[in-house]
Amino acid sequence: MTPRLKEIYFKEIQPALKAEFKLKNLNMGPKIKKIVLNMGLGLDGNDSKTLKSCEEDLAKITGQKPVVTKFKKSVANFKTRKGASAGLKVTLRKNRMYEFLDRLVNIALPRVKDFRGLSPNGFDKFGNYTFGIKEHIIFPEVSFDRADKVRGLDIVIVISSKNKDQSLALLNKLNFPFIKKGEN
């Protein structure tokens, strides 16, 4: 079964973007390649119970098992050891990516406390969009009572596009809640 957002993208958004940017064919338009979620654990990475609970939470949010990332070198000031657990990472592609995007935009982001919108300044020079979430418990899959500590998430949306404007247009059509100019 194809996700709802994927059908909308191919039937409505892709042709609209082709017309808007006067592209020769549909495949020249911006597309979402993958979504990468990263949860840094810091000093809690050494604790196996914390690592396991965070791994379970991230698996519930994304629908796939996260990879445990390790420190590449020891830094005394940060109290890190080479090879120790640094955090968790998940890369979503294809149908899971569209399902996650749908839940993120329509369910999770409206649940953020004092949410005014996402900053449109999170684009890099390649058109990829990065933003952070301070509380991973905004996702309905994660039980608020069971979470031992509220943790942050970094979300990177990798987009194949020519520039930032095409990426912004794509995310606007996917109903991303960006802050409008003139609003604070």
PDB file of C-alpha atoms in Angstrom:
ATOM      1  CA  MET A   1       0.000   0.000   0.000  1.00  0.00           C
ATOM      2  CA  THR A   2       1.431   3.372  -0.999  1.00  0.00           C
ATOM      3  CA  PRO A   3       1.528   6.112   1.631  1.00  0.00           C
ATOM      4  CA  ARG A   4      -0.944   8.947   1.266  1.00  0.00           C
ATOM      5  CA  LEU A   5       1.744  11.638   0.997  1.00  0.00           C
ATOM      6  CA  LYS A   6       3.598   9.740  -1.760  1.00  0.00           C
ATOM      7  CA  GLU A   7       0.451   9.612  -3.902  1.00  0.00           C
ATOM      8  CA  ILE A   8      -0.164  13.329  -3.355  1.00  0.00           C
ATOM      9  CA  TYR A   9       3.449  14.084  -4.304  1.00  0.00           C
ATOM     10  CA  PHE A  10       3.352  12.193  -7.601  1.00  0.00           C
ATOM     11  CA  LYS A  11      -0.190  13.232  -8.624  1.00  0.00           C
ATOM     12  CA  GLU A  12      -0.327  16.898  -7.529  1.00  0.00           C
ATOM     13  CA  ILE A  13       2.924  18.338  -6.191  1.00  0.00           C
ATOM     14  CA  GLN A  14       5.355  17.118  -8.859  1.00  0.00           C
ATOM     15  CA  PRO A  15       3.317  18.527 -11.812  1.00  0.00           C
ATOM     16  CA  ALA A  16       2.757  21.800  -9.923  1.00  0.00           C
ATOM     17  CA  LEU A  17       6.497  22.207  -9.293  1.00  0.00           C
ATOM     18  CA  LYS A  18       7.234  21.418 -12.952  1.00  0.00           C
ATOM     19  CA  ALA A  19       4.913  24.221 -14.024  1.00  0.00           C
ATOM     20  CA  GLU A  20       6.139  26.645 -11.343  1.00  0.00           C
ATOM     21  CA  PHE A  21       9.827  26.312 -12.251  1.00  0.00           C
ATOM     22  CA  LYS A  22       9.202  25.779 -16.009  1.00  0.00           C
ATOM     23  CA  LEU A  23      11.045  22.451 -16.082  1.00  0.00           C
ATOM     24  CA  LYS A  24      11.238  20.274 -19.193  1.00  0.00           C
ATOM     25  CA  ASN A  25      10.127  17.065 -17.468  1.00  0.00           C
ATOM     26  CA  LEU A  26       8.825  15.878 -14.091  1.00  0.00           C
ATOM     27  CA  ASN A  27      12.103  14.237 -13.051  1.00  0.00           C
ATOM     28  CA  MET A  28      13.964  17.552 -13.072  1.00  0.00           C
ATOM     29  CA  GLY A  29      11.908  18.799 -10.142  1.00  0.00           C
ATOM     30  CA  PRO A  30      12.947  18.590  -6.491  1.00  0.00           C
ATOM     31  CA  LYS A  31      12.520  15.198  -4.802  1.00  0.00           C
ATOM     32  CA  ILE A  32      13.071  14.000  -1.260  1.00  0.00           C
ATOM     33  CA  LYS A  33      15.843  11.374  -1.341  1.00  0.00           C
ATOM     34  CA  LYS A  34      16.017  10.406   2.329  1.00  0.00           C
ATOM     35  CA  ILE A  35      15.417  11.561   5.886  1.00  0.00           C
ATOM     36  CA  VAL A  36      18.097  11.109   8.540  1.00  0.00           C
ATOM     37  CA  LEU A  37      17.172  11.256  12.240  1.00  0.00           C
ATOM     38  CA  ASN A  38      19.929  11.650  14.803  1.00  0.00           C
ATOM     39  CA  MET A  39      19.631  11.472  18.594  1.00  0.00           C
ATOM     40  CA  GLY A  40      22.793  12.416  20.491  1.00  0.00           C
ATOM     41  CA  LEU A  41      23.140  10.814  23.917  1.00  0.00           C
ATOM     42  CA  GLY A  42      26.244  12.522  25.270  1.00  0.00           C
ATOM     43  CA  LEU A  43      27.368  11.067  28.604  1.00  0.00           C
ATOM     44  CA  ASP A  44      24.247   8.856  28.786  1.00  0.00           C
ATOM     45  CA  GLY A  45      25.628   6.768  25.908  1.00  0.00           C
ATOM     46  CA  ASN A  46      27.682   4.754  28.417  1.00  0.00           C
ATOM     47  CA  ASP A  47      24.550   3.627  30.283  1.00  0.00           C
ATOM     48  CA  SER A  48      23.161   0.520  28.588  1.00  0.00           C
ATOM     49  CA  LYS A  49      19.613   0.967  30.009  1.00  0.00           C
ATOM     50  CA  THR A  50      19.373   4.530  28.685  1.00  0.00           C
ATOM     51  CA  LEU A  51      20.793   3.471  25.340  1.00  0.00           C
ATOM     52  CA  LYS A  52      18.253   0.636  25.081  1.00  0.00           C
ATOM     53  CA  SER A  53      15.261   2.840  25.993  1.00  0.00           C
ATOM     54  CA  CYS A  54      16.335   5.527  23.481  1.00  0.00           C
ATOM     55  CA  GLU A  55      16.819   2.841  20.846  1.00  0.00           C
ATOM     56  CA  GLU A  56      13.284   1.552  21.482  1.00  0.00           C
ATOM     57  CA  ASP A  57      11.814   5.072  21.325  1.00  0.00           C
ATOM     58  CA  LEU A  58      13.559   5.896  18.049  1.00  0.00           C
ATOM     59  CA  ALA A  59      12.499   2.524  16.609  1.00  0.00           C
ATOM     60  CA  LYS A  60       8.851   3.283  17.510  1.00  0.00           C
ATOM     61  CA  ILE A  61       9.050   6.761  15.969  1.00  0.00           C
ATOM     62  CA  THR A  62      10.625   5.665  12.683  1.00  0.00           C
ATOM     63  CA  GLY A  63       9.513   2.064  12.259  1.00  0.00           C
ATOM     64  CA  GLN A  64      13.027   0.721  11.861  1.00  0.00           C
ATOM     65  CA  LYS A  65      15.931  -0.158  14.139  1.00  0.00           C
ATOM     66  CA  PRO A  66      18.441   2.668  14.728  1.00  0.00           C
ATOM     67  CA  VAL A  67      22.211   2.342  14.353  1.00  0.00           C
ATOM     68  CA  VAL A  68      24.359   3.107  17.411  1.00  0.00           C
ATOM     69  CA  THR A  69      27.001   5.691  16.460  1.00  0.00           C
ATOM     70  CA  LYS A  70      30.422   5.648  18.153  1.00  0.00           C
ATOM     71  CA  PHE A  71      32.977   8.336  19.015  1.00  0.00           C
ATOM     72  CA  LYS A  72      35.848   8.399  16.515  1.00  0.00           C
ATOM     73  CA  LYS A  73      38.434   9.763  18.944  1.00  0.00           C
ATOM     74  CA  SER A  74      38.872  10.376  22.654  1.00  0.00           C
ATOM     75  CA  VAL A  75      38.479  13.974  23.879  1.00  0.00           C
ATOM     76  CA  ALA A  76      39.212  14.545  27.563  1.00  0.00           C
ATOM     77  CA  ASN A  77      37.314  17.858  27.823  1.00  0.00           C
ATOM     78  CA  PHE A  78      34.111  16.202  26.600  1.00  0.00           C
ATOM     79  CA  LYS A  79      34.731  13.038  28.664  1.00  0.00           C
ATOM     80  CA  THR A  80      34.517  10.855  25.568  1.00  0.00           C
ATOM     81  CA  ARG A  81      36.360   7.626  24.821  1.00  0.00           C
ATOM     82  CA  LYS A  82      37.089   6.287  21.355  1.00  0.00           C
ATOM     83  CA  GLY A  83      34.580   3.561  20.495  1.00  0.00           C
ATOM     84  CA  ALA A  84      32.042   4.565  23.179  1.00  0.00           C
ATOM     85  CA  SER A  85      28.396   5.106  22.158  1.00  0.00           C
ATOM     86  CA  ALA A  86      27.732   8.673  21.030  1.00  0.00           C
ATOM     87  CA  GLY A  87      24.137   8.473  19.837  1.00  0.00           C
ATOM     88  CA  LEU A  88      21.613   6.843  17.531  1.00  0.00           C
ATOM     89  CA  LYS A  89      20.937   7.347  13.840  1.00  0.00           C
ATOM     90  CA  VAL A  90      18.180   6.217  11.457  1.00  0.00           C
ATOM     91  CA  THR A  91      18.033   6.737   7.695  1.00  0.00           C
ATOM     92  CA  LEU A  92      14.547   6.524   6.145  1.00  0.00           C
ATOM     93  CA  ARG A  93      13.918   6.015   2.442  1.00  0.00           C
ATOM     94  CA  LYS A  94      10.964   5.286   0.130  1.00  0.00           C
ATOM     95  CA  ASN A  95       7.601   4.472   1.768  1.00  0.00           C
ATOM     96  CA  ARG A  96       8.776   4.769   5.388  1.00  0.00           C
ATOM     97  CA  MET A  97      10.154   8.208   4.597  1.00  0.00           C
ATOM     98  CA  TYR A  98       6.795   9.439   3.274  1.00  0.00           C
ATOM     99  CA  GLU A  99       4.898   7.915   6.211  1.00  0.00           C
ATOM    100  CA  PHE A 100       7.269   9.581   8.677  1.00  0.00           C
ATOM    101  CA  LEU A 101       6.951  12.959   6.909  1.00  0.00           C
ATOM    102  CA  ASP A 102       3.166  12.715   7.017  1.00  0.00           C
ATOM    103  CA  ARG A 103       3.176  11.981  10.762  1.00  0.00           C
ATOM    104  CA  LEU A 104       5.798  14.660  11.435  1.00  0.00           C
ATOM    105  CA  VAL A 105       3.936  17.485   9.691  1.00  0.00           C
ATOM    106  CA  ASN A 106       0.356  16.584  10.592  1.00  0.00           C
ATOM    107  CA  ILE A 107       0.659  15.055  14.073  1.00  0.00           C
ATOM    108  CA  ALA A 108       4.013  15.685  15.778  1.00  0.00           C
ATOM    109  CA  LEU A 109       4.880  19.314  14.953  1.00  0.00           C
ATOM    110  CA  PRO A 110       1.468  20.693  16.020  1.00  0.00           C
ATOM    111  CA  ARG A 111       2.055  19.031  19.424  1.00  0.00           C
ATOM    112  CA  VAL A 112       5.223  21.077  20.091  1.00  0.00           C
ATOM    113  CA  LYS A 113       4.793  23.457  23.000  1.00  0.00           C
ATOM    114  CA  ASP A 114       4.678  27.160  21.926  1.00  0.00           C
ATOM    115  CA  PHE A 115       5.194  26.189  18.282  1.00  0.00           C
ATOM    116  CA  ARG A 116       5.333  29.157  15.922  1.00  0.00           C
ATOM    117  CA  GLY A 117       6.698  27.379  12.870  1.00  0.00           C
ATOM    118  CA  LEU A 118       9.960  26.117  11.423  1.00  0.00           C
ATOM    119  CA  SER A 119      12.701  28.530  10.398  1.00  0.00           C
ATOM    120  CA  PRO A 120      13.131  28.847   6.627  1.00  0.00           C
ATOM    121  CA  ASN A 121      16.874  29.415   7.250  1.00  0.00           C
ATOM    122  CA  GLY A 122      17.665  25.723   7.820  1.00  0.00           C
ATOM    123  CA  PHE A 123      18.655  25.069   4.191  1.00  0.00           C
ATOM    124  CA  ASP A 124      22.262  24.384   3.217  1.00  0.00           C
ATOM    125  CA  LYS A 125      23.772  25.364  -0.157  1.00  0.00           C
ATOM    126  CA  PHE A 126      22.641  22.058  -1.708  1.00  0.00           C
ATOM    127  CA  GLY A 127      18.978  22.576  -0.747  1.00  0.00           C
ATOM    128  CA  ASN A 128      18.857  20.055   2.141  1.00  0.00           C
ATOM    129  CA  TYR A 129      16.773  21.099   5.158  1.00  0.00           C
ATOM    130  CA  THR A 130      17.882  20.531   8.751  1.00  0.00           C
ATOM    131  CA  PHE A 131      16.026  21.280  11.975  1.00  0.00           C
ATOM    132  CA  GLY A 132      15.964  20.112  15.543  1.00  0.00           C
ATOM    133  CA  ILE A 133      13.230  19.031  17.913  1.00  0.00           C
ATOM    134  CA  LYS A 134      13.808  19.556  21.630  1.00  0.00           C
ATOM    135  CA  GLU A 135      11.393  16.862  22.830  1.00  0.00           C
ATOM    136  CA  HIS A 136      11.173  13.420  21.244  1.00  0.00           C
ATOM    137  CA  ILE A 137       7.930  12.795  23.173  1.00  0.00           C
ATOM    138  CA  ILE A 138       5.896  14.887  20.698  1.00  0.00           C
ATOM    139  CA  PHE A 139       5.467  11.736  18.631  1.00  0.00           C
ATOM    140  CA  PRO A 140       2.345   9.779  19.694  1.00  0.00           C
ATOM    141  CA  GLU A 141       4.226   6.447  19.493  1.00  0.00           C
ATOM    142  CA  VAL A 142       6.409   7.376  22.469  1.00  0.00           C
ATOM    143  CA  SER A 143       4.758   7.011  25.878  1.00  0.00           C
ATOM    144  CA  PHE A 144       5.222  10.178  27.947  1.00  0.00           C
ATOM    145  CA  ASP A 145       5.127   8.201  31.220  1.00  0.00           C
ATOM    146  CA  ARG A 146       7.653   5.586  30.121  1.00  0.00           C
ATOM    147  CA  ALA A 147      10.275   8.068  28.839  1.00  0.00           C
ATOM    148  CA  ASP A 148      12.979   8.436  31.505  1.00  0.00           C
ATOM    149  CA  LYS A 149      14.333  11.702  30.072  1.00  0.00           C
ATOM    150  CA  VAL A 150      13.173  14.040  27.341  1.00  0.00           C
ATOM    151  CA  ARG A 151      15.721  14.045  24.519  1.00  0.00           C
ATOM    152  CA  GLY A 152      16.236  16.063  21.375  1.00  0.00           C
ATOM    153  CA  LEU A 153      16.259  14.936  17.759  1.00  0.00           C
ATOM    154  CA  ASP A 154      18.001  16.328  14.699  1.00  0.00           C
ATOM    155  CA  ILE A 155      16.135  15.771  11.445  1.00  0.00           C
ATOM    156  CA  VAL A 156      17.825  16.187   8.060  1.00  0.00           C
ATOM    157  CA  ILE A 157      15.670  16.082   4.939  1.00  0.00           C
ATOM    158  CA  VAL A 158      17.921  15.395   1.927  1.00  0.00           C
ATOM    159  CA  ILE A 159      16.394  16.897  -1.209  1.00  0.00           C
ATOM    160  CA  SER A 160      17.628  16.622  -4.780  1.00  0.00           C
ATOM    161  CA  SER A 161      17.122  20.121  -6.139  1.00  0.00           C
ATOM    162  CA  LYS A 162      18.996  22.835  -7.995  1.00  0.00           C
ATOM    163  CA  ASN A 163      18.762  25.420  -5.191  1.00  0.00           C
ATOM    164  CA  LYS A 164      17.155  26.440  -1.900  1.00  0.00           C
ATOM    165  CA  ASP A 165      14.119  27.993  -3.584  1.00  0.00           C
ATOM    166  CA  GLN A 166      13.067  24.702  -5.193  1.00  0.00           C
ATOM    167  CA  SER A 167      13.529  22.867  -1.879  1.00  0.00           C
ATOM    168  CA  LEU A 168      11.492  25.481  -0.012  1.00  0.00           C
ATOM    169  CA  ALA A 169       8.722  25.282  -2.630  1.00  0.00           C
ATOM    170  CA  LEU A 170       8.625  21.477  -2.296  1.00  0.00           C
ATOM    171  CA  LEU A 171       8.402  21.575   1.501  1.00  0.00           C
ATOM    172  CA  ASN A 172       5.734  24.316   1.356  1.00  0.00           C
ATOM    173  CA  LYS A 173       3.628  22.110  -0.924  1.00  0.00           C
ATOM    174  CA  LEU A 174       4.102  19.254   1.584  1.00  0.00           C
ATOM    175  CA  ASN A 175       2.477  21.581   4.210  1.00  0.00           C
ATOM    176  CA  PHE A 176       5.616  22.227   6.281  1.00  0.00           C
ATOM    177  CA  PRO A 177       4.734  24.938   8.820  1.00  0.00           C
ATOM    178  CA  PHE A 178       7.345  27.586   8.009  1.00  0.00           C
ATOM    179  CA  ILE A 179       7.399  30.973   9.704  1.00  0.00           C
ATOM    180  CA  LYS A 180       6.147  33.574   7.218  1.00  0.00           C
ATOM    181  CA  LYS A 181       8.195  36.730   6.658  1.00  0.00           C
ATOM    182  CA  GLY A 182       6.999  39.549   8.892  1.00  0.00           C
ATOM    183  CA  GLU A 183       5.861  37.209  11.695  1.00  0.00           C
ATOM    184  CA  ASN A 184       7.907  36.795  14.845  1.00  0.00           C
TER     185      ASN A 184
END
